[in-house]
Amino acid sequence: MSGFRALPSVDQFLLSDTGKALVDQHGRARVLAVARQRLDAAREAIRAGDDGAALAQALPRQVAETLALEARSRLCPVLNLTGTVLHTNLGRAILAQEAMQAAVNAMANPLALEFDLDGGGRGQRDDHLRGLLCELTGAEDATIVNNNAAAVLIALNTLGQGREAIVSRGELIEIGGAFRMPDIMARAGARLVEVGTTNRTHPRDYESAITPDTGVILKVHTSNYRIEGFTAEVQAPQLSAIARQAGVPLLNDLGSGSLVDLSAYGLRREPTVAEAVAEGADLVTFSGDKLLGGPQAGFIVGRRDLIAAINKNPLKRALRLDKIRISALEATLRLYLDPDRLIERLPTLRMLTRVKADIAAQAARLQPRVQALLEPLGYAASVADCESQIGSGALPVDTIPSAGLRLTGPGGDAPDRLSARLRALPMPVIGHIRDGALVLDLRCLGDDAQLIEALEALEAP
Ligand SMILES: *Cc1c(COP(=O)(O)O)cnc(C)c1O
């Protein structure tokens, strides 16, 4: 039994070959801190009767492993095989090549963000997107903020602070996280006036609620749930006529507003932003990272005088976008100017429109290889039908036929155990558990090699 003397000092460790290599890789400060921790733990173990020489021998490997673990970012890329294309918890839309390139340029260089290259004077950062947004939506003007929640907040605050905001009881939704319509209204300083009932709201409900104190009528696209059966909703064109008659602005929160008609691609129709504008809403709000397929952002398009009022609101400065996202948004919006090539260039639409036969063929190709990688762990892989979802609240009750791999193993907790192992991989693989199996929906898998390379890092138990 050897005791404390077997252990190196921290300085000795730092000067050892392993110590020097680790300092090169991780920097002196981290190696010092981790080596101290591990040496303290070793001394503790010796006090408890462990052998010093054995602990000293294990030390370099332990320090190296701890440092490697620490250095691994939790923001590493993952394979989204959940079947939900716009997965909020996995960061929603992935960007088009053009958008990524624009973002990289913006990160690496100064750019004319608020600088007028023609006149040499001051410019507006939103100007880079305004023209595109007006062209794509038919709106008079546009402004951009941090996300759609911020768009709703600043629009309500501008139009409704200290006044009444009318909304149907059927549209007082919660989006998830902490975004609940009544709470946002309260924070915006507007007094909520609920009209109608959960399932039915009529034109007269709105008409009789309008007073000289009404600041805004809000319409919310109930994107994340659907009421069916005995229902009545006042459609935007009619509501817009009521609002106009009363001289009150109508704000339509579309949520994941699409810029193109998705039914042209075989998906269910979602109202497009251009339609919402044409239907007479004074302002329309929507997200940048949902169906639009760009980075996180919130757009407000509509009447010029109302957009000007929003831009004067001091909240605008607090909610504005940085140059990186503005650049990526500009590149993303430009793709919409060429609808013929939109699908091949915009990953969100490309994934949403992948046909089942293509995904099933990929599943059939991958099945034997995945089976071979999982067999040593006691798991089997089979080809299975899947139902993908758009995600982020869009078309919640609709699913898109898809295909994938069903992974099964022995024991009731087999899917959970496998799921945990796949999450711990250097490239984590995220599936979902259904009917006693871990299911990998392959809709969002770019190429076969990505999954195989990720799974090759699995080690037998
Ligand atoms: C998603 C959504 C929001 C919030 O948008 P974010 O961009 O996530 O902030 C607001 N309203 C509706 C109707 C939505 O669907």
GROMACS .gro file of C-alpha atoms and ligand atoms in nm:
model
  476
    1MET     CA    1   0.000   0.000   0.000
    2SER     CA    2   0.147   0.335  -0.092
    3GLY     CA    3   0.002   0.657   0.040
    4PHE     CA    4  -0.003   1.028  -0.045
    5ARG     CA    5   0.361   1.023  -0.161
    6ALA     CA    6   0.264   0.825  -0.469
    7LEU     CA    7   0.058   1.118  -0.601
    8PRO     CA    8   0.227   1.394  -0.807
    9SER     CA    9   0.193   1.759  -0.705
   10VAL     CA   10  -0.019   1.978  -0.933
   11ASP     CA   11   0.299   2.134  -1.075
   12GLN     CA   12   0.454   1.795  -1.143
   13PHE     CA   13   0.139   1.691  -1.322
   14LEU     CA   14   0.136   2.004  -1.538
   15LEU     CA   15   0.498   1.938  -1.640
   16SER     CA   16   0.436   1.573  -1.727
   17ASP     CA   17   0.390   1.476  -2.094
   18THR     CA   18   0.018   1.425  -2.046
   19GLY     CA   19  -0.008   1.750  -1.852
   20LYS     CA   20   0.170   1.947  -2.126
   21ALA     CA   21  -0.044   1.795  -2.401
   22LEU     CA   22  -0.360   1.878  -2.208
   23VAL     CA   23  -0.247   2.239  -2.150
   24ASP     CA   24  -0.192   2.272  -2.526
   25GLN     CA   25  -0.541   2.147  -2.591
   26HIS     CA   26  -0.750   2.300  -2.311
   27GLY     CA   27  -0.541   2.586  -2.168
   28ARG     CA   28  -0.357   2.602  -1.838
   29ALA     CA   29  -0.644   2.734  -1.627
   30ARG     CA   30  -0.881   2.444  -1.696
   31VAL     CA   31  -0.610   2.176  -1.662
   32LEU     CA   32  -0.500   2.326  -1.329
   33ALA     CA   33  -0.855   2.333  -1.193
   34VAL     CA   34  -0.938   1.978  -1.300
   35ALA     CA   35  -0.604   1.835  -1.185
   36ARG     CA   36  -0.660   1.995  -0.841
   37GLN     CA   37  -1.009   1.842  -0.820
   38ARG     CA   38  -0.889   1.497  -0.914
   39LEU     CA   39  -0.590   1.515  -0.675
   40ASP     CA   40  -0.820   1.621  -0.390
   41ALA     CA   41  -1.046   1.328  -0.470
   42ALA     CA   42  -0.745   1.092  -0.479
   43ARG     CA   43  -0.625   1.212  -0.137
   44GLU     CA   44  -0.974   1.157  -0.002
   45ALA     CA   45  -0.968   0.802  -0.141
   46ILE     CA   46  -0.627   0.732   0.015
   47ARG     CA   47  -0.760   0.849   0.351
   48ALA     CA   48  -1.042   0.600   0.303
   49GLY     CA   49  -0.784   0.325   0.248
   50ASP     CA   50  -0.729   0.314  -0.130
   51ASP     CA   51  -0.390   0.249  -0.286
   52GLY     CA   52  -0.196   0.565  -0.377
   53ALA     CA   53   0.007   0.411  -0.659
   54ALA     CA   54  -0.306   0.286  -0.838
   55LEU     CA   55  -0.472   0.626  -0.798
   56ALA     CA   56  -0.162   0.803  -0.932
   57GLN     CA   57  -0.161   0.577  -1.233
   58ALA     CA   58  -0.527   0.646  -1.311
   59LEU     CA   59  -0.488   1.023  -1.267
   60PRO     CA   60  -0.378   1.133  -1.619
   61ARG     CA   61  -0.660   0.944  -1.789
   62GLN     CA   62  -0.918   1.079  -1.541
   63VAL     CA   63  -0.804   1.437  -1.590
   64ALA     CA   64  -0.806   1.396  -1.968
   65GLU     CA   65  -1.156   1.245  -1.964
   66THR     CA   66  -1.299   1.511  -1.735
   67LEU     CA   67  -1.152   1.786  -1.956
   68ALA     CA   68  -1.287   1.623  -2.274
   69LEU     CA   69  -1.633   1.596  -2.119
   70GLU     CA   70  -1.623   1.958  -2.004
   71ALA     CA   71  -1.508   2.077  -2.347
   72ARG     CA   72  -1.802   1.917  -2.523
   73SER     CA   73  -2.062   2.184  -2.592
   74ARG     CA   74  -2.420   2.100  -2.513
   75LEU     CA   75  -2.502   2.299  -2.824
   76CYS     CA   76  -2.356   2.031  -3.049
   77PRO     CA   77  -2.555   1.946  -3.362
   78VAL     CA   78  -2.806   1.662  -3.323
   79LEU     CA   79  -2.991   1.446  -3.573
   80ASN     CA   80  -3.357   1.540  -3.553
   81LEU     CA   81  -3.532   1.210  -3.622
   82THR     CA   82  -3.836   1.300  -3.412
   83GLY     CA   83  -4.058   1.341  -3.717
   84THR     CA   84  -4.131   1.701  -3.615
   85VAL     CA   85  -3.971   1.918  -3.880
   86LEU     CA   86  -3.990   2.253  -3.697
   87HIS     CA   87  -3.901   2.128  -3.350
   88THR     CA   88  -3.898   2.425  -3.113
   89ASN     CA   89  -3.676   2.245  -2.859
   90LEU     CA   90  -3.428   2.158  -3.135
   91GLY     CA   91  -3.407   2.514  -3.266
   92ARG     CA   92  -3.684   2.513  -3.533
   93ALA     CA   93  -3.584   2.590  -3.893
   94ILE     CA   94  -3.240   2.509  -4.026
   95LEU     CA   95  -3.123   2.767  -4.270
   96ALA     CA   96  -3.063   2.763  -4.643
   97GLN     CA   97  -2.701   2.767  -4.765
   98GLU     CA   98  -2.756   3.122  -4.894
   99ALA     CA   99  -2.871   3.236  -4.548
  100MET     CA  100  -2.578   3.069  -4.374
  101GLN     CA  101  -2.333   3.234  -4.610
  102ALA     CA  102  -2.493   3.573  -4.550
  103ALA     CA  103  -2.476   3.520  -4.173
  104VAL     CA  104  -2.107   3.424  -4.192
  105ASN     CA  105  -2.029   3.734  -4.399
  106ALA     CA  106  -2.210   3.950  -4.145
  107MET     CA  107  -2.020   3.792  -3.856
  108ALA     CA  108  -1.681   3.841  -4.017
  109ASN     CA  109  -1.717   4.189  -4.164
  110PRO     CA  110  -1.849   4.539  -4.108
  111LEU     CA  111  -2.151   4.599  -4.328
  112ALA     CA  112  -2.379   4.884  -4.425
  113LEU     CA  113  -2.637   4.792  -4.163
  114GLU     CA  114  -2.753   5.145  -4.085
  115PHE     CA  115  -2.553   5.322  -4.351
  116ASP     CA  116  -2.687   5.449  -4.682
  117LEU     CA  117  -2.432   5.344  -4.945
  118ASP     CA  118  -2.587   5.580  -5.203
  119GLY     CA  119  -2.599   5.902  -5.005
  120GLY     CA  120  -2.341   5.820  -4.739
  121GLY     CA  121  -2.582   5.917  -4.464
  122ARG     CA  122  -2.762   5.723  -4.199
  123GLY     CA  123  -2.982   5.429  -4.303
  124GLN     CA  124  -3.233   5.205  -4.128
  125ARG     CA  125  -3.148   4.846  -4.046
  126ASP     CA  126  -3.499   4.731  -4.133
  127ASP     CA  127  -3.472   4.881  -4.483
  128HIS     CA  128  -3.282   4.571  -4.600
  129LEU     CA  129  -3.593   4.361  -4.544
  130ARG     CA  130  -3.875   4.608  -4.591
  131GLY     CA  131  -3.887   4.605  -4.968
  132LEU     CA  132  -3.872   4.227  -4.983
  133LEU     CA  133  -4.144   4.187  -4.721
  134CYS     CA  134  -4.373   4.433  -4.897
  135GLU     CA  135  -4.317   4.263  -5.230
  136LEU     CA  136  -4.381   3.915  -5.091
  137THR     CA  137  -4.687   4.006  -4.883
  138GLY     CA  138  -4.846   4.296  -5.072
  139ALA     CA  139  -4.831   4.507  -4.754
  140GLU     CA  140  -4.760   4.882  -4.754
  141ASP     CA  141  -4.482   4.862  -4.498
  142ALA     CA  142  -4.303   4.623  -4.262
  143THR     CA  143  -4.098   4.616  -3.946
  144ILE     CA  144  -3.896   4.339  -3.783
  145VAL     CA  145  -3.840   4.239  -3.420
  146ASN     CA  146  -3.686   3.956  -3.217
  147ASN     CA  147  -3.964   3.697  -3.261
  148ASN     CA  148  -4.336   3.679  -3.320
  149ALA     CA  149  -4.411   3.701  -2.948
  150ALA     CA  150  -4.228   4.035  -2.954
  151ALA     CA  151  -4.418   4.137  -3.267
  152VAL     CA  152  -4.751   4.080  -3.090
  153LEU     CA  153  -4.626   4.254  -2.776
  154ILE     CA  154  -4.506   4.571  -2.946
  155ALA     CA  155  -4.808   4.589  -3.179
  156LEU     CA  156  -5.051   4.555  -2.887
  157ASN     CA  157  -4.854   4.802  -2.679
  158THR     CA  158  -4.848   5.057  -2.961
  159LEU     CA  159  -5.217   5.029  -3.043
  160GLY     CA  160  -5.368   4.926  -2.713
  161GLN     CA  161  -5.176   5.065  -2.418
  162GLY     CA  162  -5.424   5.205  -2.166
  163ARG     CA  163  -5.706   5.109  -2.400
  164GLU     CA  164  -5.920   4.806  -2.471
  165ALA     CA  165  -5.819   4.515  -2.692
  166ILE     CA  166  -6.101   4.297  -2.817
  167VAL     CA  167  -6.042   3.927  -2.879
  168SER     CA  168  -6.263   3.620  -2.921
  169ARG     CA  169  -6.272   3.370  -2.630
  170GLY     CA  170  -6.198   3.102  -2.889
  171GLU     CA  171  -5.862   3.265  -2.968
  172LEU     CA  172  -5.716   3.327  -2.622
  173ILE     CA  173  -5.446   3.072  -2.680
  174GLU     CA  174  -5.130   2.958  -2.508
  175ILE     CA  175  -4.846   2.899  -2.753
  176GLY     CA  176  -4.621   2.707  -2.519
  177GLY     CA  177  -4.356   2.815  -2.281
  178ALA     CA  178  -4.484   3.130  -2.117
  179PHE     CA  179  -4.664   3.285  -2.411
  180ARG     CA  180  -5.032   3.318  -2.321
  181MET     CA  181  -5.236   3.571  -2.507
  182PRO     CA  182  -5.405   3.724  -2.197
  183ASP     CA  183  -5.067   3.765  -2.023
  184ILE     CA  184  -4.904   3.929  -2.326
  185MET     CA  185  -5.199   4.168  -2.348
  186ALA     CA  186  -5.164   4.261  -1.984
  187ARG     CA  187  -4.788   4.323  -2.023
  188ALA     CA  188  -4.860   4.531  -2.333
  189GLY     CA  189  -5.077   4.749  -2.111
  190ALA     CA  190  -5.400   4.669  -2.295
  191ARG     CA  191  -5.725   4.584  -2.117
  192LEU     CA  192  -5.851   4.252  -2.246
  193VAL     CA  193  -6.212   4.250  -2.361
  194GLU     CA  194  -6.321   3.893  -2.431
  195VAL     CA  195  -6.609   3.838  -2.667
  196GLY     CA  196  -6.811   3.536  -2.778
  197THR     CA  197  -6.769   3.188  -2.633
  198THR     CA  198  -6.505   2.920  -2.662
  199ASN     CA  199  -6.667   2.760  -2.966
  200ARG     CA  200  -6.875   3.037  -3.123
  201THR     CA  201  -6.814   3.406  -3.180
  202HIS     CA  202  -7.040   3.618  -3.401
  203PRO     CA  203  -7.005   3.958  -3.572
  204ARG     CA  204  -7.248   4.116  -3.325
  205ASP     CA  205  -7.021   4.006  -3.035
  206TYR     CA  206  -6.744   4.224  -3.172
  207GLU     CA  207  -6.977   4.507  -3.274
  208SER     CA  208  -7.135   4.541  -2.933
  209ALA     CA  209  -6.796   4.534  -2.756
  210ILE     CA  210  -6.654   4.831  -2.949
  211THR     CA  211  -6.643   5.152  -2.742
  212PRO     CA  212  -6.459   5.484  -2.778
  213ASP     CA  213  -6.191   5.318  -2.561
  214THR     CA  214  -6.121   5.035  -2.804
  215GLY     CA  215  -5.760   5.051  -2.925
  216VAL     CA  216  -5.739   4.735  -3.133
  217ILE     CA  217  -5.926   4.424  -3.240
  218LEU     CA  218  -5.704   4.117  -3.227
  219LYS     CA  219  -5.748   3.807  -3.437
  220VAL     CA  220  -5.530   3.509  -3.352
  221HIS     CA  221  -5.468   3.218  -3.584
  222THR     CA  222  -5.529   2.926  -3.348
  223SER     CA  223  -5.247   2.738  -3.508
  224ASN     CA  224  -5.181   2.485  -3.235
  225TYR     CA  225  -5.527   2.344  -3.182
  226ARG     CA  226  -5.855   2.316  -3.363
  227ILE     CA  227  -6.211   2.340  -3.239
  228GLU     CA  228  -6.445   2.114  -3.427
  229GLY     CA  229  -6.821   2.060  -3.422
  230PHE     CA  230  -7.067   2.340  -3.341
  231THR     CA  231  -6.838   2.635  -3.410
  232ALA     CA  232  -6.852   2.983  -3.555
  233GLU     CA  233  -6.568   3.224  -3.614
  234VAL     CA  234  -6.584   3.567  -3.771
  235GLN     CA  235  -6.354   3.542  -4.071
  236ALA     CA  236  -6.096   3.813  -4.131
  237PRO     CA  237  -6.269   3.988  -4.424
  238GLN     CA  238  -6.588   4.038  -4.222
  239LEU     CA  239  -6.400   4.132  -3.906
  240SER     CA  240  -6.196   4.379  -4.106
  241ALA     CA  241  -6.516   4.544  -4.230
  242ILE     CA  242  -6.642   4.575  -3.871
  243ALA     CA  243  -6.311   4.722  -3.758
  244ARG     CA  244  -6.300   4.968  -4.048
  245GLN     CA  245  -6.658   5.079  -3.981
  246ALA     CA  246  -6.562   5.157  -3.622
  247GLY     CA  247  -6.229   5.316  -3.714
  248VAL     CA  248  -6.036   5.061  -3.505
  249PRO     CA  249  -5.728   4.875  -3.638
  250LEU     CA  250  -5.743   4.498  -3.683
  251LEU     CA  251  -5.431   4.303  -3.585
  252ASN     CA  252  -5.408   3.949  -3.720
  253ASP     CA  253  -5.152   3.725  -3.545
  254LEU     CA  254  -5.086   3.450  -3.798
  255GLY     CA  255  -4.818   3.270  -3.597
  256SER     CA  256  -4.638   3.053  -3.846
  257GLY     CA  257  -4.755   3.249  -4.146
  258SER     CA  258  -4.639   3.102  -4.472
  259LEU     CA  259  -4.531   3.310  -4.769
  260VAL     CA  260  -4.637   3.043  -5.016
  261ASP     CA  261  -4.950   2.834  -5.058
  262LEU     CA  262  -4.853   2.501  -4.906
  263SER     CA  263  -5.133   2.319  -5.083
  264ALA     CA  264  -4.932   2.359  -5.402
  265TYR     CA  265  -4.688   2.117  -5.240
  266GLY     CA  266  -4.942   1.864  -5.120
  267LEU     CA  267  -4.972   1.999  -4.766
  268ARG     CA  268  -5.288   2.136  -4.610
  269ARG     CA  269  -5.356   2.501  -4.681
  270GLU     CA  270  -5.242   2.750  -4.419
  271PRO     CA  271  -5.349   3.110  -4.471
  272THR     CA  272  -5.059   3.292  -4.638
  273VAL     CA  273  -4.941   3.630  -4.517
  274ALA     CA  274  -5.041   3.790  -4.848
  275GLU     CA  275  -5.396   3.655  -4.803
  276ALA     CA  276  -5.416   3.791  -4.450
  277VAL     CA  277  -5.304   4.131  -4.581
  278ALA     CA  278  -5.550   4.117  -4.871
  279GLU     CA  279  -5.832   4.021  -4.633
  280GLY     CA  280  -5.800   4.364  -4.482
  281ALA     CA  281  -5.602   4.324  -4.160
  282ASP     CA  282  -5.433   4.652  -4.072
  283LEU     CA  283  -5.137   4.465  -3.928
  284VAL     CA  284  -5.027   4.101  -3.966
  285THR     CA  285  -4.765   3.935  -3.744
  286PHE     CA  286  -4.574   3.612  -3.812
  287SER     CA  287  -4.256   3.420  -3.725
  288GLY     CA  288  -3.925   3.399  -3.912
  289ASP     CA  289  -3.827   3.049  -3.800
  290LYS     CA  290  -4.147   2.857  -3.851
  291LEU     CA  291  -4.282   2.781  -4.200
  292LEU     CA  292  -4.081   3.068  -4.344
  293GLY     CA  293  -3.765   2.868  -4.280
  294GLY     CA  294  -3.533   3.143  -4.161
  295PRO     CA  295  -3.370   3.245  -3.833
  296GLN     CA  296  -3.573   3.349  -3.527
  297ALA     CA  297  -3.752   3.676  -3.599
  298GLY     CA  298  -4.093   3.839  -3.581
  299PHE     CA  299  -4.243   4.034  -3.871
  300ILE     CA  300  -4.514   4.296  -3.861
  301VAL     CA  301  -4.651   4.400  -4.200
  302GLY     CA  302  -4.936   4.635  -4.282
  303ARG     CA  303  -5.048   4.997  -4.282
  304ARG     CA  304  -4.771   5.253  -4.317
  305ASP     CA  305  -4.895   5.485  -4.042
  306LEU     CA  306  -4.926   5.200  -3.792
  307ILE     CA  307  -4.580   5.060  -3.877
  308ALA     CA  308  -4.440   5.411  -3.830
  309ALA     CA  309  -4.603   5.429  -3.485
  310ILE     CA  310  -4.452   5.090  -3.393
  311ASN     CA  311  -4.109   5.204  -3.507
  312LYS     CA  312  -4.138   5.507  -3.277
  313ASN     CA  313  -4.221   5.289  -2.976
  314PRO     CA  314  -3.915   5.274  -2.743
  315LEU     CA  315  -3.971   4.897  -2.716
  316LYS     CA  316  -3.859   4.870  -3.079
  317ARG     CA  317  -3.500   4.938  -2.982
  318ALA     CA  318  -3.518   4.674  -2.709
  319LEU     CA  319  -3.658   4.417  -2.950
  320ARG     CA  320  -3.450   4.489  -3.261
  321LEU     CA  321  -3.248   4.234  -3.457
  322ASP     CA  322  -2.872   4.212  -3.495
  323LYS     CA  323  -2.682   4.224  -3.826
  324ILE     CA  324  -2.634   3.847  -3.840
  325ARG     CA  325  -3.001   3.762  -3.838
  326ILE     CA  326  -3.096   4.052  -4.064
  327SER     CA  327  -2.844   3.926  -4.320
  328ALA     CA  328  -2.971   3.567  -4.296
  329LEU     CA  329  -3.332   3.687  -4.324
  330GLU     CA  330  -3.257   3.893  -4.631
  331ALA     CA  331  -3.099   3.592  -4.803
  332THR     CA  332  -3.391   3.370  -4.698
  333LEU     CA  333  -3.655   3.612  -4.824
  334ARG     CA  334  -3.471   3.649  -5.155
  335LEU     CA  335  -3.517   3.276  -5.216
  336TYR     CA  336  -3.893   3.336  -5.227
  337LEU     CA  337  -3.845   3.560  -5.531
  338ASP     CA  338  -3.765   3.244  -5.728
  339PRO     CA  339  -4.051   3.005  -5.640
  340ASP     CA  340  -3.939   2.747  -5.897
  341ARG     CA  341  -3.625   2.668  -5.702
  342LEU     CA  342  -3.759   2.737  -5.352
  343ILE     CA  343  -3.801   2.371  -5.256
  344GLU     CA  344  -3.451   2.267  -5.347
  345ARG     CA  345  -3.297   2.563  -5.166
  346LEU     CA  346  -3.506   2.601  -4.852
  347PRO     CA  347  -3.447   2.306  -4.615
  348THR     CA  348  -3.775   2.352  -4.423
  349LEU     CA  349  -3.985   2.318  -4.737
  350ARG     CA  350  -3.762   2.048  -4.879
  351MET     CA  351  -3.811   1.834  -4.568
  352LEU     CA  352  -4.182   1.905  -4.539
  353THR     CA  353  -4.243   1.803  -4.899
  354ARG     CA  354  -4.028   1.488  -4.909
  355VAL     CA  355  -4.256   1.213  -5.035
  356LYS     CA  356  -4.305   0.898  -4.834
  357ALA     CA  357  -4.171   0.667  -5.109
  358ASP     CA  358  -3.835   0.846  -5.098
  359ILE     CA  359  -3.815   0.822  -4.718
  360ALA     CA  360  -3.925   0.456  -4.721
  361ALA     CA  361  -3.651   0.375  -4.972
  362GLN     CA  362  -3.398   0.540  -4.743
  363ALA     CA  363  -3.531   0.338  -4.447
  364ALA     CA  364  -3.499   0.015  -4.646
  365ARG     CA  365  -3.140   0.104  -4.743
  366LEU     CA  366  -3.044   0.188  -4.387
  367GLN     CA  367  -3.221  -0.097  -4.206
  368PRO     CA  368  -2.955  -0.370  -4.251
  369ARG     CA  369  -2.671  -0.134  -4.163
  370VAL     CA  370  -2.845   0.002  -3.853
  371GLN     CA  371  -2.942  -0.353  -3.756
  372ALA     CA  372  -2.576  -0.459  -3.779
  373LEU     CA  373  -2.467  -0.168  -3.556
  374LEU     CA  374  -2.736  -0.228  -3.295
  375GLU     CA  375  -2.727  -0.608  -3.278
  376PRO     CA  376  -2.422  -0.623  -3.048
  377LEU     CA  377  -2.625  -0.412  -2.803
  378GLY     CA  378  -2.922  -0.649  -2.818
  379TYR     CA  379  -3.144  -0.429  -3.036
  380ALA     CA  380  -3.313  -0.492  -3.369
  381ALA     CA  381  -3.418  -0.247  -3.640
  382SER     CA  382  -3.714  -0.278  -3.874
  383VAL     CA  383  -3.867  -0.049  -4.135
  384ALA     CA  384  -4.184   0.123  -4.013
  385ASP     CA  385  -4.448   0.368  -4.128
  386CYS     CA  386  -4.433   0.705  -3.950
  387GLU     CA  387  -4.646   1.017  -3.927
  388SER     CA  388  -4.440   1.336  -3.937
  389GLN     CA  389  -4.559   1.672  -3.809
  390ILE     CA  390  -4.479   2.023  -3.918
  391GLY     CA  391  -4.428   2.138  -3.559
  392SER     CA  392  -4.416   2.481  -3.395
  393GLY     CA  393  -4.791   2.482  -3.377
  394ALA     CA  394  -4.855   2.471  -3.751
  395LEU     CA  395  -5.134   2.239  -3.866
  396PRO     CA  396  -5.133   2.049  -3.536
  397VAL     CA  397  -5.382   1.778  -3.618
  398ASP     CA  398  -5.240   1.707  -3.960
  399THR     CA  399  -4.967   1.452  -4.004
  400ILE     CA  400  -4.755   1.384  -4.311
  401PRO     CA  401  -4.705   1.020  -4.413
  402SER     CA  402  -4.343   0.924  -4.357
  403ALA     CA  403  -4.120   0.626  -4.288
  404GLY     CA  404  -3.840   0.532  -4.055
  405LEU     CA  405  -3.681   0.269  -3.838
  406ARG     CA  406  -3.839   0.099  -3.538
  407LEU     CA  407  -3.577  -0.003  -3.283
  408THR     CA  408  -3.672  -0.269  -3.030
  409GLY     CA  409  -3.489  -0.453  -2.756
  410PRO     CA  410  -3.548  -0.682  -2.458
  411GLY     CA  411  -3.724  -0.551  -2.147
  412GLY     CA  412  -3.990  -0.287  -2.091
  413ASP     CA  413  -3.736  -0.008  -2.051
  414ALA     CA  414  -3.545  -0.099  -2.370
  415PRO     CA  415  -3.665   0.207  -2.568
  416ASP     CA  416  -3.578   0.444  -2.283
  417ARG     CA  417  -3.234   0.292  -2.238
  418LEU     CA  418  -3.159   0.306  -2.610
  419SER     CA  419  -3.295   0.658  -2.632
  420ALA     CA  420  -3.055   0.767  -2.354
  421ARG     CA  421  -2.759   0.601  -2.529
  422LEU     CA  422  -2.838   0.767  -2.860
  423ARG     CA  423  -2.869   1.105  -2.687
  424ALA     CA  424  -2.522   1.057  -2.535
  425LEU     CA  425  -2.351   0.999  -2.871
  426PRO     CA  426  -2.100   1.258  -2.998
  427MET     CA  427  -2.366   1.337  -3.261
  428PRO     CA  428  -2.681   1.279  -3.053
  429VAL     CA  429  -2.964   1.101  -3.234
  430ILE     CA  430  -3.307   1.215  -3.118
  431GLY     CA  431  -3.606   0.991  -3.194
  432HIS     CA  432  -3.935   0.937  -3.018
  433ILE     CA  433  -4.075   0.647  -2.819
  434ARG     CA  434  -4.396   0.490  -2.945
  435ASP     CA  435  -4.564   0.156  -2.879
  436GLY     CA  436  -4.267   0.005  -2.695
  437ALA     CA  437  -4.007   0.103  -2.953
  438LEU     CA  438  -3.769   0.388  -3.024
  439VAL     CA  439  -3.878   0.524  -3.361
  440LEU     CA  440  -3.644   0.718  -3.590
  441ASP     CA  441  -3.849   0.910  -3.849
  442LEU     CA  442  -3.610   0.967  -4.141
  443ARG     CA  443  -3.790   1.268  -4.296
  444CYS     CA  444  -3.524   1.513  -4.175
  445LEU     CA  445  -3.220   1.290  -4.236
  446GLY     CA  446  -3.006   1.452  -4.504
  447ASP     CA  447  -2.794   1.160  -4.618
  448ASP     CA  448  -2.756   0.801  -4.504
  449ALA     CA  449  -2.398   0.846  -4.389
  450GLN     CA  450  -2.497   1.092  -4.118
  451LEU     CA  451  -2.695   0.830  -3.928
  452ILE     CA  452  -2.443   0.552  -3.985
  453GLU     CA  453  -2.152   0.768  -3.868
  454ALA     CA  454  -2.347   0.877  -3.561
  455LEU     CA  455  -2.433   0.517  -3.468
  456GLU     CA  456  -2.081   0.389  -3.534
  457ALA     CA  457  -1.979   0.567  -3.214
  458LEU     CA  458  -2.196   0.327  -3.013
  459GLU     CA  459  -1.989   0.092  -2.799
  460ALA     CA  460  -2.103  -0.250  -2.689
  461PRO     CA  461  -2.194  -0.251  -2.317
  462LIG     C1  462  -4.572   3.060  -3.264
  462LIG     C2  463  -4.674   3.164  -3.241
  462LIG     C3  464  -4.643   3.280  -3.169
  462LIG     C4  465  -4.506   3.304  -3.112
  462LIG     O1  466  -4.412   3.316  -3.214
  462LIG     P1  467  -4.255   3.307  -3.180
  462LIG     O2  468  -4.188   3.340  -3.309
  462LIG     O3  469  -4.230   3.168  -3.133
  462LIG     O4  470  -4.227   3.407  -3.075
  462LIG     C5  471  -4.742   3.375  -3.152
  462LIG     N1  472  -4.867   3.356  -3.202
  462LIG     C6  473  -4.900   3.245  -3.272
  462LIG     C7  474  -5.041   3.230  -3.324
  462LIG     C8  475  -4.805   3.144  -3.293
  462LIG     O5  476  -4.836   3.034  -3.363
   0.00000   0.00000   0.00000
